[in-house]
PDB file of C-alpha atoms in Angstrom:
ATOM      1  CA  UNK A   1     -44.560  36.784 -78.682  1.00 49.00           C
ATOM      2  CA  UNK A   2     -44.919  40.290 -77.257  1.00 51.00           C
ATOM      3  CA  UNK A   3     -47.969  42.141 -78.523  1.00 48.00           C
ATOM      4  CA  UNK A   4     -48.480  43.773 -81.709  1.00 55.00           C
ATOM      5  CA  UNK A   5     -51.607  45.925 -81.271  1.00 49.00           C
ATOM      6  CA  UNK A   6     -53.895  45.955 -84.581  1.00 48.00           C
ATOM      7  CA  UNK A   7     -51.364  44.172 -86.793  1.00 55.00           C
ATOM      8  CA  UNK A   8     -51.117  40.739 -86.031  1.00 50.00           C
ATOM      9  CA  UNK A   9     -54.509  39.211 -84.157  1.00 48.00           C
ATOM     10  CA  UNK A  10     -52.879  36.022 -83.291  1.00 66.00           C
ATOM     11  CA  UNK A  11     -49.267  34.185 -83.286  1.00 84.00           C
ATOM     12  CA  UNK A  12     -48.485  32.213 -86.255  1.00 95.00           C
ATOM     13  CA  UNK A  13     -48.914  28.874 -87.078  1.00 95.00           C
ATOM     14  CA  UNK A  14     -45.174  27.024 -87.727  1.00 96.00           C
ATOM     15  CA  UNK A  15     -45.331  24.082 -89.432  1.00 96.00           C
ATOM     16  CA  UNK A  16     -41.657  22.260 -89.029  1.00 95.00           C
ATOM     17  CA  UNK A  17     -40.779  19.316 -90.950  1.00 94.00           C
ATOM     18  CA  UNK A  18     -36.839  18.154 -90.842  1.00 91.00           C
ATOM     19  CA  UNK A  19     -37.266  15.238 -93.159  1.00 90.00           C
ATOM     20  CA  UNK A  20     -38.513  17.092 -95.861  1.00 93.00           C
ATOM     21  CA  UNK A  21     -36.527  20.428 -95.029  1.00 94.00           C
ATOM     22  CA  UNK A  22     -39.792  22.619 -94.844  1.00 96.00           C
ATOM     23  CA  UNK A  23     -40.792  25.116 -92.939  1.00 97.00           C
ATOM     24  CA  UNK A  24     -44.715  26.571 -93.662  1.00 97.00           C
ATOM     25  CA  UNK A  25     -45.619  29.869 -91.740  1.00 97.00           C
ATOM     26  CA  UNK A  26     -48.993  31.264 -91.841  1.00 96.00           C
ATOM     27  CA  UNK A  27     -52.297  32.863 -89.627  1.00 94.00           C
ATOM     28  CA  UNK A  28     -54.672  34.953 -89.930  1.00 92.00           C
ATOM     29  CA  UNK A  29     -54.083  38.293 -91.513  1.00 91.00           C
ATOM     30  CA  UNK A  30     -50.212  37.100 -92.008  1.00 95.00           C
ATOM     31  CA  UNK A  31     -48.450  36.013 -95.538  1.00 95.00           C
ATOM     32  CA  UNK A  32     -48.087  32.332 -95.853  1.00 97.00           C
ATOM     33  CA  UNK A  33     -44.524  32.010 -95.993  1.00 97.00           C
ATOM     34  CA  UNK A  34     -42.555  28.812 -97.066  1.00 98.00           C
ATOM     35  CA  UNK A  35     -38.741  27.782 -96.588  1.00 97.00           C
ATOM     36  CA  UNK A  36     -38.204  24.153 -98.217  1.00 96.00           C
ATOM     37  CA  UNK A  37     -35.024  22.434 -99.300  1.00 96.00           C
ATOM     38  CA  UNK A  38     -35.218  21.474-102.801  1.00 94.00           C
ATOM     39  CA  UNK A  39     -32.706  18.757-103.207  1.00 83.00           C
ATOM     40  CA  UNK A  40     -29.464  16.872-101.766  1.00 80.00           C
ATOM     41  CA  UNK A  41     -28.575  15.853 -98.461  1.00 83.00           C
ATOM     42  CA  UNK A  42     -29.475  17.267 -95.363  1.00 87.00           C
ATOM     43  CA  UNK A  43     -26.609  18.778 -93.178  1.00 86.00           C
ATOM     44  CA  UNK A  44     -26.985  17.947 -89.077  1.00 83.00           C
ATOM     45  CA  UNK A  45     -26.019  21.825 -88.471  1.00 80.00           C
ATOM     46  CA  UNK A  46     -29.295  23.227 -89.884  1.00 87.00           C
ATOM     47  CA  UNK A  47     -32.842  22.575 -89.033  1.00 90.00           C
ATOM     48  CA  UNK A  48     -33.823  23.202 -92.605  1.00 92.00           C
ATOM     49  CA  UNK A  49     -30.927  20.954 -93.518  1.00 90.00           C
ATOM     50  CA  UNK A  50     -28.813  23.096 -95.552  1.00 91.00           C
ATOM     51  CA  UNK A  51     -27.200  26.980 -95.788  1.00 87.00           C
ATOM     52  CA  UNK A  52     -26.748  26.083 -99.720  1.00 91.00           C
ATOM     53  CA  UNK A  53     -28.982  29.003-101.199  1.00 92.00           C
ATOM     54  CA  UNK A  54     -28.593  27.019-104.804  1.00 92.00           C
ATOM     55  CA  UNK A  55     -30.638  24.607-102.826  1.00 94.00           C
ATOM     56  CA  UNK A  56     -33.669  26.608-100.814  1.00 95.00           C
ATOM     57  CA  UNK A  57     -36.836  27.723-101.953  1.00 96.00           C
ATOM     58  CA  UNK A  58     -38.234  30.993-100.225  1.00 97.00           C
ATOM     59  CA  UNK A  59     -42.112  31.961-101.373  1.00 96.00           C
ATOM     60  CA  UNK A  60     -44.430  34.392-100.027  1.00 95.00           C
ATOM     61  CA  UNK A  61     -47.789  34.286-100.902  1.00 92.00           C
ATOM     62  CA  UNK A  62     -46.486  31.778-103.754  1.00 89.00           C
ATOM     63  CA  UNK A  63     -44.053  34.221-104.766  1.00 92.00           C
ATOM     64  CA  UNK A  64     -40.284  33.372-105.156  1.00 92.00           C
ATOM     65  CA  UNK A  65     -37.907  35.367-102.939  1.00 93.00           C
ATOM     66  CA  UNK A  66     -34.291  36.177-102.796  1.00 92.00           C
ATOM     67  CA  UNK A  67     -31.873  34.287-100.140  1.00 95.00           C
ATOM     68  CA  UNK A  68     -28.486  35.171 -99.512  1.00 93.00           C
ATOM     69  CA  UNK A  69     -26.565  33.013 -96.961  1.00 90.00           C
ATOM     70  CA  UNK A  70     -22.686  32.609 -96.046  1.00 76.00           C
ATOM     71  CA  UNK A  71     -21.290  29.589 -95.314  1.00 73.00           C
ATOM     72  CA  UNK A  72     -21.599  30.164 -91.197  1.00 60.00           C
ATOM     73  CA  UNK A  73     -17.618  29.800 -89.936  1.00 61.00           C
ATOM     74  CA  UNK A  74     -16.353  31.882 -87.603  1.00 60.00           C
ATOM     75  CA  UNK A  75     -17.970  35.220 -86.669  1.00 58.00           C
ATOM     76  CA  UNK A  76     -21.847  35.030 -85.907  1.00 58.00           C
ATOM     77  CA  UNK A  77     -22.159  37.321 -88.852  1.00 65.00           C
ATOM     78  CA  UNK A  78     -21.412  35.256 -91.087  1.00 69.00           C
ATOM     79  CA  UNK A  79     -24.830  33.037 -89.980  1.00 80.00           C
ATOM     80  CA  UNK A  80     -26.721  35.995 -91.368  1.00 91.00           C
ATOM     81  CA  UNK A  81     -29.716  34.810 -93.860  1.00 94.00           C
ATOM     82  CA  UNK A  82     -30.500  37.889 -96.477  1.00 96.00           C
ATOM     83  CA  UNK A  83     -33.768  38.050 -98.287  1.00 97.00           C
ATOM     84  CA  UNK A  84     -34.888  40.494-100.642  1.00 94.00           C
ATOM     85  CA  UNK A  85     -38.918  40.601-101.373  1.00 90.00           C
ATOM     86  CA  UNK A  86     -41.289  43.394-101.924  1.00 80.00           C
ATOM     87  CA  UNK A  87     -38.730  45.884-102.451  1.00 83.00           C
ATOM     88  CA  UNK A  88     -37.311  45.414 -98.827  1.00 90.00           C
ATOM     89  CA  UNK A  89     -34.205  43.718 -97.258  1.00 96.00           C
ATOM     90  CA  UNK A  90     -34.633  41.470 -94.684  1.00 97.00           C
ATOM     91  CA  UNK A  91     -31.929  40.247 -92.358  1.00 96.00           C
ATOM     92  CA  UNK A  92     -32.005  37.680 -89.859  1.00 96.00           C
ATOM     93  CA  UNK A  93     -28.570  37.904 -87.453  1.00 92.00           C
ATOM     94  CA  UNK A  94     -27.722  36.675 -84.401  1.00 91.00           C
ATOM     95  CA  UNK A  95     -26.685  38.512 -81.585  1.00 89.00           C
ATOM     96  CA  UNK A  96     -26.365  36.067 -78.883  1.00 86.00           C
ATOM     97  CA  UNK A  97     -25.948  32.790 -77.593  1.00 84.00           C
ATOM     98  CA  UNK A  98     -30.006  32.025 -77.831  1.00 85.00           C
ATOM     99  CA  UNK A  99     -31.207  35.214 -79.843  1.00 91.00           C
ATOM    100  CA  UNK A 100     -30.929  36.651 -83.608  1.00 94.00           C
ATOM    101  CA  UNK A 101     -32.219  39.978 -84.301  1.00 95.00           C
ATOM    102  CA  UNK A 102     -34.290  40.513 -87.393  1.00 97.00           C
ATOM    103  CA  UNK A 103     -33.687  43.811 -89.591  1.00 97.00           C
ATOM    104  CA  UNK A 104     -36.365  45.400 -92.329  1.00 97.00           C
ATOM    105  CA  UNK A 105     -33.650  48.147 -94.564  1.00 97.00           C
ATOM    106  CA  UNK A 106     -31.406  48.010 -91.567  1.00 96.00           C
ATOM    107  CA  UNK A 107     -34.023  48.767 -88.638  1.00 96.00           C
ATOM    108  CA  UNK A 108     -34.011  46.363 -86.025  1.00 97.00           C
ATOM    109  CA  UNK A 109     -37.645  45.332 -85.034  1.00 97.00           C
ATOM    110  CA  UNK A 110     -36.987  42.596 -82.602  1.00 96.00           C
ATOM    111  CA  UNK A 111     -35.470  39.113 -80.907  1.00 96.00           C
ATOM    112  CA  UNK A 112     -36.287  36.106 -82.197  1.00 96.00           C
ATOM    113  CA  UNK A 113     -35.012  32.858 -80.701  1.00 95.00           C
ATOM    114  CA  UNK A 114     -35.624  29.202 -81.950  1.00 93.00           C
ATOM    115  CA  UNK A 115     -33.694  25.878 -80.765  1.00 87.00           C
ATOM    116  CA  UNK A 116     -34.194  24.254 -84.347  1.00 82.00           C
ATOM    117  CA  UNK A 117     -37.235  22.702 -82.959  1.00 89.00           C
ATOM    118  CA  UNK A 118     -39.348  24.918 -84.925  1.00 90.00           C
ATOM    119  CA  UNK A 119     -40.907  26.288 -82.080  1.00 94.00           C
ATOM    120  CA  UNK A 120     -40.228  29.961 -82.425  1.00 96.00           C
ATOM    121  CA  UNK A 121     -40.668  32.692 -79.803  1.00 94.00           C
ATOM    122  CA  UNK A 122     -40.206  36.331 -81.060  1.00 95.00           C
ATOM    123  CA  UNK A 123     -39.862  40.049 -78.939  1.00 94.00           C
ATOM    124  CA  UNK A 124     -40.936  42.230 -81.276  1.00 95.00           C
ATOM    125  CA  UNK A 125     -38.811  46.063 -80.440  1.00 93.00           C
ATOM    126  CA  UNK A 126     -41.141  48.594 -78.761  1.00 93.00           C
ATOM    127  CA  UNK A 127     -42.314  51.374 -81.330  1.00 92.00           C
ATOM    128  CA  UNK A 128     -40.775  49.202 -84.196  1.00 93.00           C
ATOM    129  CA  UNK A 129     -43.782  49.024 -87.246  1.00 93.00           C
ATOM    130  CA  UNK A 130     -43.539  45.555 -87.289  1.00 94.00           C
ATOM    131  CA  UNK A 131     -45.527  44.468 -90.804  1.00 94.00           C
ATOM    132  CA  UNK A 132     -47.395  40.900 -91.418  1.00 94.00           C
ATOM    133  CA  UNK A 133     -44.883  39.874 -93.832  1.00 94.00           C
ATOM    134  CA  UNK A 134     -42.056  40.862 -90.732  1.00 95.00           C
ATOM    135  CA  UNK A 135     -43.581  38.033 -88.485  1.00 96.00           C
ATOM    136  CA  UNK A 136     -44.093  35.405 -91.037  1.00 96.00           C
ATOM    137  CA  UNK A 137     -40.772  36.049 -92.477  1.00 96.00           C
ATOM    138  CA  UNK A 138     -39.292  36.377 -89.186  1.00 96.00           C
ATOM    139  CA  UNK A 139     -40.266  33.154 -88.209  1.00 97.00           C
ATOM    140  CA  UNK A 140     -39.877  31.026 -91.372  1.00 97.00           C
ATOM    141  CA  UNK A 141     -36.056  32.254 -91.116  1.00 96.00           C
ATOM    142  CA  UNK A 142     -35.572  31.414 -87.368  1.00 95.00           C
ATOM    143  CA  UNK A 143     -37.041  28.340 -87.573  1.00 96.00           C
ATOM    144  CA  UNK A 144     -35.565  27.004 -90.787  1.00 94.00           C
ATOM    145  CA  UNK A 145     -32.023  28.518 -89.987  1.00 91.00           C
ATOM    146  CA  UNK A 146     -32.031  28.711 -85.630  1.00 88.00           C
ATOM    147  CA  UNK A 147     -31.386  31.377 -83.765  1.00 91.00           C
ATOM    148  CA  UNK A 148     -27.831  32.495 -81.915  1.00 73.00           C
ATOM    149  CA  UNK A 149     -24.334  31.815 -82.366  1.00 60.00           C
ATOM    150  CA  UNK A 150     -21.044  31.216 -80.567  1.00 53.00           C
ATOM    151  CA  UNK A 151     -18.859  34.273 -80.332  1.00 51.00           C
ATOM    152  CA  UNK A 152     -15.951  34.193 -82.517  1.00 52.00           C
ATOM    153  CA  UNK A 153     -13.516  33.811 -79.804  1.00 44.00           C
ATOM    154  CA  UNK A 154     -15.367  30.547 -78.230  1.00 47.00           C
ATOM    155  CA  UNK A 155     -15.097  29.214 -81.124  1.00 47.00           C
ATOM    156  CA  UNK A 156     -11.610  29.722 -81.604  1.00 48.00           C
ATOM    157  CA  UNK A 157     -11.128  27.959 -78.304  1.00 49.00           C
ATOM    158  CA  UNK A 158     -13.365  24.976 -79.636  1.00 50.00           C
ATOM    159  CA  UNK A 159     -11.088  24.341 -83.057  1.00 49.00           C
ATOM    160  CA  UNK A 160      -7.903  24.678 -80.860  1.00 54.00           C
ATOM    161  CA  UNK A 161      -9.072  22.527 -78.118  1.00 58.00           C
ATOM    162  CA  UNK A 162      -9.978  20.046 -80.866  1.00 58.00           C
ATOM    163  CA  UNK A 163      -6.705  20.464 -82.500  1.00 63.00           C
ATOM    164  CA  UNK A 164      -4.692  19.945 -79.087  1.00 67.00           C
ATOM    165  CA  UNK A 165      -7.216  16.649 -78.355  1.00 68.00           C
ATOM    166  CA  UNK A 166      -5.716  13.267 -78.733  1.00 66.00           C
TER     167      UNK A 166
END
């Protein structure tokens, strides 16, 4: 995690568990944050083991939050994950391969990337005003959702390939 001086003293604490579908983020002088699947079977595509808002649970600080997610087809856009809390929108989107930048009202403040191991490694944008509640958001999204995408076009070649496949 690159530095951020005098907001955040130390890098989170990630708390992954793919059985259960939870993800707990917290540390000192940070928002616990908590991403858990509340029912139904888990998906193989998603660390947190499903993009089914109807079925997530987003709190911070105890408090329920708002999650928006698409399906996840095509375009890396539509892997987005939207949450609304304390009178900000958050937006988690990747932007690579490996990376998803995270957005507070449309700023960017930085890279995060996350294999779906729950081990999450973030780049926080220099001069961004990157809040407590941005990191421990930040990294209950990456690691319950991953980080990157396919372009659209690769997978276009994918589906065709496996179309033309005996």
């Amino acid at each position: 995690m690159s530095a951020l001086p005098g907001l955040v003293p130390e890098e989170p604490t990630v708390a992954y568990d793919p059985d259960t579908g939870t993800v707990t983020v917290h540390g000192e002088g940070l928002p616990a944050v908590v991403l858990r699947r509340t029912g139904g079977r888990a998906d193989d595509h998603t660390p947190v083991g499903t993009r089914d808002a109807a079925r997530l649970a987003l709190t911070l600080d105890g408090g329920a939050a708002g999650l928006t997610l698409p399906k996840g087809r095509l375009s890396r856009r539509s892997y987005r994950v939207d949450v609304r809390c304390d009178g900000g929108a958050y937006r988690l989107i990747p932007d690579s391969l490996a990376t998803s930048r995270l957005l507070r009202d449309g700023r960017r403040l930085g890279s995060l990337t996350c294999d779906g191991d729950g081990r999450v490694t973030a780049d926080w944008r220099e001069g961004a005003k990157v809040l407590p509640l941005d990191v421990s958001l930040g990294y209950a999204l990456a690691a319950g959702f991953g980080t990157g995408a396919q372009p659209m076009w690769v997978t276009a070649i994918d589906i065709g390939t496996d179309l033309l496949s005996p």
